[in-house]
Amino acid sequence: MLQYRDIKTALQDLCIERSDPTIVYASSQLIPQVRGGAQTILGAILGSIDNILMPSFTYRTMVIPEFGPPDNLINYGSGRISNLDAAIFTPELPADFADSQISEIFRNYPDVSRSAHPIFSFLGLGLDSALISQTISDPYGHIRFLQGKDAKIVLLAKDPSALFSLHFCEQVSGRKQFVRWAITQDGIKECPHFPGCPRGFHKILYQLDADMKKTQIVGDPCYSVSLDHLVSTAVALLSTDPYALLCNDLHCEKCNAIRRDIRQKVG
Ligand SMILES: [Zn+2]
C-alpha cells in the first residue's frame, strides 16, 4: 500500500517546485493503491504545490439546438427529449467527466475557486486570475494567462489525452474546432472552440521526450512538462504538420472532420 510520502516523492521526482502554478490531472486508479485513498493523494498534492488548477468538466449542461452552423457533427433538432435532462451550470454543480473523483474532493476543499465555463470549468487554488481569464468565448483563456509564468502540467497516472492545453494549441494553430451549447443561469449559451478528439495526444510524448520529466507510481507512468514548452512544441508541430496529434481511428468523426477541413483549406 502506498503512503502520503510516496505521492510526494513522485511529485519531487517530477521536479515540481512548490511555487510553480501547476495544472494537475490525477487518475482515480491510484485511489485503491494509496492508504487513505483520494484524500491522501489530494493531501500530498496540496502539500507539494501552492497554486493548483484541476479540471471540473460538466458535460451534462450541454443541449442540442434546432439549428446551427454546418460541419459541426451535431444532429440539430435531435435533442428535444435529451435536452430536458440537461443541468444548469452553477459553481456548485458536481463534475461529471470520466475520472473526476480526486477533482471532486478538491472542489469541496476550502478556498478553492471555480471558473465559469459551463462545460470546461477549472478549479483553482491561488490562481483566481487564471480562472477569470477563461470565459465562454475563450475556453482556453486560463492557459493563455499562464503562459510565460513558469506553469507546469502534471499527469499522475493519466494518459496525455487529458492535456486540455493541447486543444489551446489546436486553436492557436487555426485547426477546426466545433460549437456546442450549454445551459447557464443566464440561459442557453453558444460555446465556441469546443475541442476535437484528444485520443492522438500521446503522440506529443515523442516530440517532448527529453524535456518531459517521467516517473512511476506502482507501474503507472507519471509525467510533468512545462506549459510553455508543451505549447511551443505543439504549435510548432501543428504548423509543420497540420494532421499532427489526430487519432489513428479511421472511423473517428471528429478527426475525420478536421482532416476534411485541412484538405479544403489546402485545396
Ligand atoms: Zn480522433
CSV table of C-alpha atoms and ligand atoms in Angstrom, one decimal:
chain,number,residue,atom,x,y,z
A,1,MET,CA,0.0,0.0,0.0
A,2,LEU,CA,1.4,3.4,-0.9
A,3,GLN,CA,1.6,6.2,1.6
A,4,TYR,CA,1.4,10.0,1.5
A,5,ARG,CA,5.1,10.3,1.2
A,6,ASP,CA,5.2,8.1,-1.9
A,7,ILE,CA,2.9,10.6,-3.8
A,8,LYS,CA,5.1,13.5,-2.5
A,9,THR,CA,8.2,11.7,-3.7
A,10,ALA,CA,6.7,11.2,-7.1
A,11,LEU,CA,6.0,14.9,-7.4
A,12,GLN,CA,9.6,15.6,-6.3
A,13,ASP,CA,10.8,13.2,-9.0
A,14,LEU,CA,8.8,15.3,-11.5
A,15,CYS,CA,10.7,18.4,-10.4
A,16,ILE,CA,7.6,20.3,-9.4
A,17,GLU,CA,8.5,23.4,-7.4
A,18,ARG,CA,6.1,24.4,-4.7
A,19,SER,CA,5.6,27.9,-6.2
A,20,ASP,CA,5.1,26.8,-9.8
A,21,PRO,CA,1.5,27.3,-10.9
A,22,THR,CA,0.6,23.7,-11.8
A,23,ILE,CA,-2.3,22.1,-13.7
A,24,VAL,CA,-2.8,18.7,-12.1
A,25,TYR,CA,-4.5,15.6,-13.6
A,26,ALA,CA,-4.7,12.7,-11.1
A,27,SER,CA,-6.2,9.4,-12.0
A,28,SER,CA,-8.7,7.7,-9.7
A,29,GLN,CA,-7.0,4.4,-10.5
A,30,LEU,CA,-4.4,5.4,-7.9
A,31,ILE,CA,-7.1,5.7,-5.1
A,32,PRO,CA,-7.3,2.0,-4.1
A,33,GLN,CA,-3.5,1.8,-4.1
A,34,VAL,CA,-2.9,4.6,-1.6
A,35,ARG,CA,-3.6,4.4,2.2
A,36,GLY,CA,-6.3,6.9,2.9
A,37,GLY,CA,-7.3,7.0,-0.8
A,38,ALA,CA,-8.2,10.1,-2.6
A,39,GLN,CA,-7.9,12.3,0.5
A,40,THR,CA,-4.2,11.2,0.9
A,41,ILE,CA,-3.5,11.8,-2.8
A,42,LEU,CA,-5.0,15.2,-2.7
A,43,GLY,CA,-3.3,16.0,0.6
A,44,ALA,CA,0.1,15.1,-1.0
A,45,ILE,CA,-0.6,17.3,-4.0
A,46,LEU,CA,-1.7,20.2,-1.8
A,47,GLY,CA,1.3,19.6,0.5
A,48,SER,CA,3.7,19.9,-2.5
A,49,ILE,CA,2.2,22.6,-4.7
A,50,ASP,CA,0.8,26.0,-3.6
A,51,ASN,CA,-1.0,27.1,-6.8
A,52,ILE,CA,-3.1,24.5,-8.5
A,53,LEU,CA,-5.6,24.1,-11.3
A,54,MET,CA,-7.7,20.9,-11.8
A,55,PRO,CA,-10.5,20.3,-14.4
A,56,SER,CA,-14.1,20.1,-13.3
A,57,PHE,CA,-15.8,19.5,-16.6
A,58,THR,CA,-19.6,19.2,-16.7
A,59,TYR,CA,-20.9,17.7,-19.9
A,60,ARG,CA,-24.4,17.3,-18.7
A,61,THR,CA,-25.0,21.1,-19.1
A,62,MET,CA,-24.9,20.6,-22.9
A,63,VAL,CA,-28.0,20.9,-25.1
A,64,ILE,CA,-28.7,20.4,-28.8
A,65,PRO,CA,-30.4,23.3,-30.6
A,66,GLU,CA,-32.8,23.1,-33.5
A,67,PHE,CA,-30.3,24.9,-35.9
A,68,GLY,CA,-26.6,25.7,-36.0
A,69,PRO,CA,-23.6,26.0,-38.2
A,70,PRO,CA,-22.8,23.2,-40.7
A,71,ASP,CA,-19.9,20.7,-40.4
A,72,ASN,CA,-20.4,20.7,-36.7
A,73,LEU,CA,-21.1,16.9,-36.1
A,74,ILE,CA,-24.5,17.5,-34.5
A,75,ASN,CA,-27.9,16.3,-35.4
A,76,TYR,CA,-29.7,19.6,-35.0
A,77,GLY,CA,-33.2,19.1,-33.5
A,78,SER,CA,-32.3,15.6,-32.1
A,79,GLY,CA,-32.2,16.8,-28.5
A,80,ARG,CA,-35.8,17.6,-27.8
A,81,ILE,CA,-36.0,14.9,-25.2
A,82,SER,CA,-32.4,14.6,-24.0
A,83,ASN,CA,-32.3,18.4,-23.5
A,84,LEU,CA,-34.8,18.0,-20.7
A,85,ASP,CA,-32.2,16.2,-18.7
A,86,ALA,CA,-29.5,18.8,-19.1
A,87,ALA,CA,-28.3,20.5,-15.9
A,88,ILE,CA,-27.9,24.3,-15.4
A,89,PHE,CA,-24.3,25.1,-14.8
A,90,THR,CA,-23.7,26.7,-11.4
A,91,PRO,CA,-20.4,26.9,-9.4
A,92,GLU,CA,-21.8,24.1,-7.2
A,93,LEU,CA,-22.6,21.6,-10.0
A,94,PRO,CA,-20.6,18.4,-9.5
A,95,ALA,CA,-18.2,17.5,-12.3
A,96,ASP,CA,-19.3,14.6,-14.5
A,97,PHE,CA,-16.2,13.9,-16.7
A,98,ALA,CA,-14.6,10.5,-16.6
A,99,ASP,CA,-12.2,10.1,-13.7
A,100,SER,CA,-13.3,13.1,-11.7
A,101,GLN,CA,-13.0,11.6,-8.2
A,102,ILE,CA,-9.9,13.5,-7.0
A,103,SER,CA,-11.0,16.7,-8.6
A,104,GLU,CA,-14.4,16.4,-6.9
A,105,ILE,CA,-12.7,16.3,-3.5
A,106,PHE,CA,-10.6,19.3,-4.5
A,107,ARG,CA,-13.8,21.1,-5.4
A,108,ASN,CA,-15.0,20.9,-1.8
A,109,TYR,CA,-11.7,21.9,-0.3
A,110,PRO,CA,-11.7,25.4,1.4
A,111,ASP,CA,-10.7,28.4,-0.6
A,112,VAL,CA,-11.0,26.6,-4.0
A,113,SER,CA,-12.5,28.8,-6.7
A,114,ARG,CA,-14.0,27.7,-10.0
A,115,SER,CA,-14.1,29.3,-13.4
A,116,ALA,CA,-17.5,30.0,-15.1
A,117,HIS,CA,-17.2,28.0,-18.3
A,118,PRO,CA,-20.4,25.8,-18.3
A,119,ILE,CA,-18.7,22.8,-19.8
A,120,PHE,CA,-14.9,23.2,-19.2
A,121,SER,CA,-14.7,24.8,-15.9
A,122,PHE,CA,-11.4,24.5,-13.9
A,123,LEU,CA,-10.9,24.6,-10.1
A,124,GLY,CA,-8.1,26.7,-8.7
A,125,LEU,CA,-6.3,27.4,-5.5
A,126,GLY,CA,-4.2,30.6,-5.6
A,127,LEU,CA,-4.9,31.1,-9.3
A,128,ASP,CA,-8.1,33.2,-9.4
A,129,SER,CA,-6.6,35.5,-12.2
A,130,ALA,CA,-6.2,32.4,-14.4
A,131,LEU,CA,-9.8,31.3,-13.7
A,132,ILE,CA,-11.2,34.7,-14.5
A,133,SER,CA,-9.3,34.6,-17.9
A,134,GLN,CA,-11.4,31.6,-19.0
A,135,THR,CA,-14.7,32.7,-20.5
A,136,ILE,CA,-17.4,31.1,-22.6
A,137,SER,CA,-16.0,32.7,-25.7
A,138,ASP,CA,-12.4,31.8,-24.7
A,139,PRO,CA,-12.4,28.3,-23.1
A,140,TYR,CA,-8.5,28.4,-23.2
A,141,GLY,CA,-8.1,31.8,-21.6
A,142,HIS,CA,-6.6,30.4,-18.4
A,143,ILE,CA,-3.9,28.5,-20.4
A,144,ARG,CA,-3.1,31.7,-22.3
A,145,PHE,CA,-2.9,33.5,-18.9
A,146,LEU,CA,-0.4,31.0,-17.5
A,147,GLN,CA,2.0,31.3,-20.5
A,148,GLY,CA,5.3,32.8,-19.5
A,149,LYS,CA,4.7,32.2,-15.8
A,150,ASP,CA,6.7,29.0,-15.2
A,151,ALA,CA,3.5,27.0,-15.2
A,152,LYS,CA,3.7,23.2,-15.2
A,153,ILE,CA,1.4,20.4,-16.1
A,154,VAL,CA,1.4,17.1,-14.1
A,155,LEU,CA,-0.2,13.8,-15.2
A,156,LEU,CA,-0.4,11.4,-12.3
A,157,ALA,CA,-1.2,8.1,-13.9
A,158,LYS,CA,-3.1,10.0,-16.5
A,159,ASP,CA,-2.9,9.5,-20.3
A,160,PRO,CA,-1.8,12.5,-22.3
A,161,SER,CA,-5.3,12.7,-23.8
A,162,ALA,CA,-6.1,14.7,-20.6
A,163,LEU,CA,-3.9,17.6,-21.9
A,164,PHE,CA,-6.6,20.2,-22.4
A,165,SER,CA,-3.7,22.7,-23.1
A,166,LEU,CA,-3.2,20.9,-26.4
A,167,HIS,CA,-6.7,22.0,-27.5
A,168,PHE,CA,-5.5,25.5,-26.9
A,169,CYS,CA,-2.5,24.7,-29.3
A,170,GLU,CA,-5.0,23.4,-31.8
A,171,GLN,CA,-7.0,26.7,-31.6
A,172,VAL,CA,-3.8,28.8,-31.9
A,173,SER,CA,-2.7,26.8,-35.0
A,174,GLY,CA,-6.1,27.5,-36.6
A,175,ARG,CA,-7.3,23.9,-36.5
A,176,LYS,CA,-11.0,23.4,-36.9
A,177,GLN,CA,-12.9,23.3,-33.7
A,178,PHE,CA,-16.7,22.9,-33.0
A,179,VAL,CA,-19.6,24.8,-31.5
A,180,ARG,CA,-21.6,23.4,-28.7
A,181,TRP,CA,-24.3,24.8,-26.4
A,182,ALA,CA,-24.8,24.7,-22.7
A,183,ILE,CA,-27.3,25.9,-20.1
A,184,THR,CA,-26.2,28.6,-17.7
A,185,GLN,CA,-28.0,30.6,-15.1
A,186,ASP,CA,-28.4,33.2,-17.9
A,187,GLY,CA,-29.9,30.8,-20.3
A,188,ILE,CA,-28.5,28.7,-23.2
A,189,LYS,CA,-25.1,30.0,-24.4
A,190,GLU,CA,-23.2,29.2,-27.5
A,191,CYS,CA,-19.8,27.7,-26.6
A,192,PRO,CA,-17.3,28.2,-29.4
A,193,HIS,CA,-13.9,26.5,-29.8
A,194,PHE,CA,-15.3,23.2,-28.5
A,195,PRO,CA,-12.3,20.9,-28.9
A,196,GLY,CA,-11.8,17.9,-31.2
A,197,CYS,CA,-10.6,14.5,-30.3
A,198,PRO,CA,-7.7,14.1,-27.8
A,199,ARG,CA,-7.0,10.4,-28.5
A,200,GLY,CA,-3.9,11.1,-30.5
A,201,PHE,CA,-2.4,13.4,-27.9
A,202,HIS,CA,0.0,10.7,-26.7
A,203,LYS,CA,1.9,11.4,-29.9
A,204,ILE,CA,3.2,14.6,-28.3
A,205,LEU,CA,5.3,12.5,-25.9
A,206,TYR,CA,7.8,11.6,-28.7
A,207,GLN,CA,8.1,15.3,-29.5
A,208,LEU,CA,8.7,16.4,-25.9
A,209,ASP,CA,10.9,13.5,-24.9
A,210,ALA,CA,14.0,14.8,-23.0
A,211,ASP,CA,12.1,17.9,-21.8
A,212,MET,CA,9.5,15.9,-20.1
A,213,LYS,CA,10.1,14.5,-16.6
A,214,LYS,CA,8.9,11.0,-16.0
A,215,THR,CA,8.4,8.7,-13.0
A,216,GLN,CA,6.1,5.9,-12.0
A,217,ILE,CA,3.7,5.2,-9.2
A,218,VAL,CA,3.3,1.4,-8.9
A,219,GLY,CA,3.9,1.0,-12.6
A,220,ASP,CA,1.6,3.8,-13.7
A,221,PRO,CA,3.6,6.4,-15.7
A,222,CYS,CA,3.5,10.0,-14.4
A,223,TYR,CA,4.7,13.0,-16.3
A,224,SER,CA,5.4,16.7,-15.9
A,225,VAL,CA,6.1,19.2,-18.5
A,226,SER,CA,6.5,23.0,-18.6
A,227,LEU,CA,3.3,24.6,-20.1
A,228,ASP,CA,5.4,26.9,-22.2
A,229,HIS,CA,7.4,24.1,-23.7
A,230,LEU,CA,4.3,22.0,-24.3
A,231,VAL,CA,2.6,24.9,-26.1
A,232,SER,CA,5.7,25.9,-28.2
A,233,THR,CA,6.4,22.3,-29.2
A,234,ALA,CA,2.8,21.5,-30.1
A,235,VAL,CA,2.2,24.8,-32.0
A,236,ALA,CA,5.4,24.3,-34.0
A,237,LEU,CA,4.4,20.7,-34.7
A,238,LEU,CA,0.9,21.7,-35.9
A,239,SER,CA,2.4,24.4,-38.1
A,240,THR,CA,4.7,21.9,-39.9
A,241,ASP,CA,2.2,19.1,-39.9
A,242,PRO,CA,-1.5,20.2,-39.8
A,243,TYR,CA,-2.5,16.5,-39.4
A,244,ALA,CA,-0.4,16.0,-36.2
A,245,LEU,CA,-1.9,14.7,-33.0
A,246,LEU,CA,-5.1,13.4,-34.6
A,247,CYS,CA,-6.0,9.8,-33.6
A,248,ASN,CA,-5.5,6.7,-35.7
A,249,ASP,CA,-9.1,5.5,-35.5
A,250,LEU,CA,-10.2,5.6,-39.1
A,251,HIS,CA,-13.8,6.0,-38.0
A,252,CYS,CA,-13.3,8.9,-35.6
A,253,GLU,CA,-15.8,11.5,-36.7
A,254,LYS,CA,-14.1,14.5,-35.2
A,255,CYS,CA,-10.6,13.7,-36.5
A,256,ASN,CA,-12.0,13.0,-40.0
A,257,ALA,CA,-13.9,16.3,-39.9
A,258,ILE,CA,-10.7,18.0,-39.1
A,259,ARG,CA,-8.8,16.1,-41.9
A,260,ARG,CA,-11.5,17.2,-44.4
A,261,ASP,CA,-11.2,20.8,-43.2
A,262,ILE,CA,-7.5,20.8,-43.6
A,263,ARG,CA,-7.8,19.3,-47.2
A,264,GLN,CA,-10.3,22.0,-48.1
A,265,LYS,CA,-8.0,24.8,-46.8
A,266,VAL,CA,-5.0,23.3,-48.6
A,267,GLY,CA,-7.1,22.9,-51.7
B,1,ZN,ZN,-10.0,11.0,-33.2
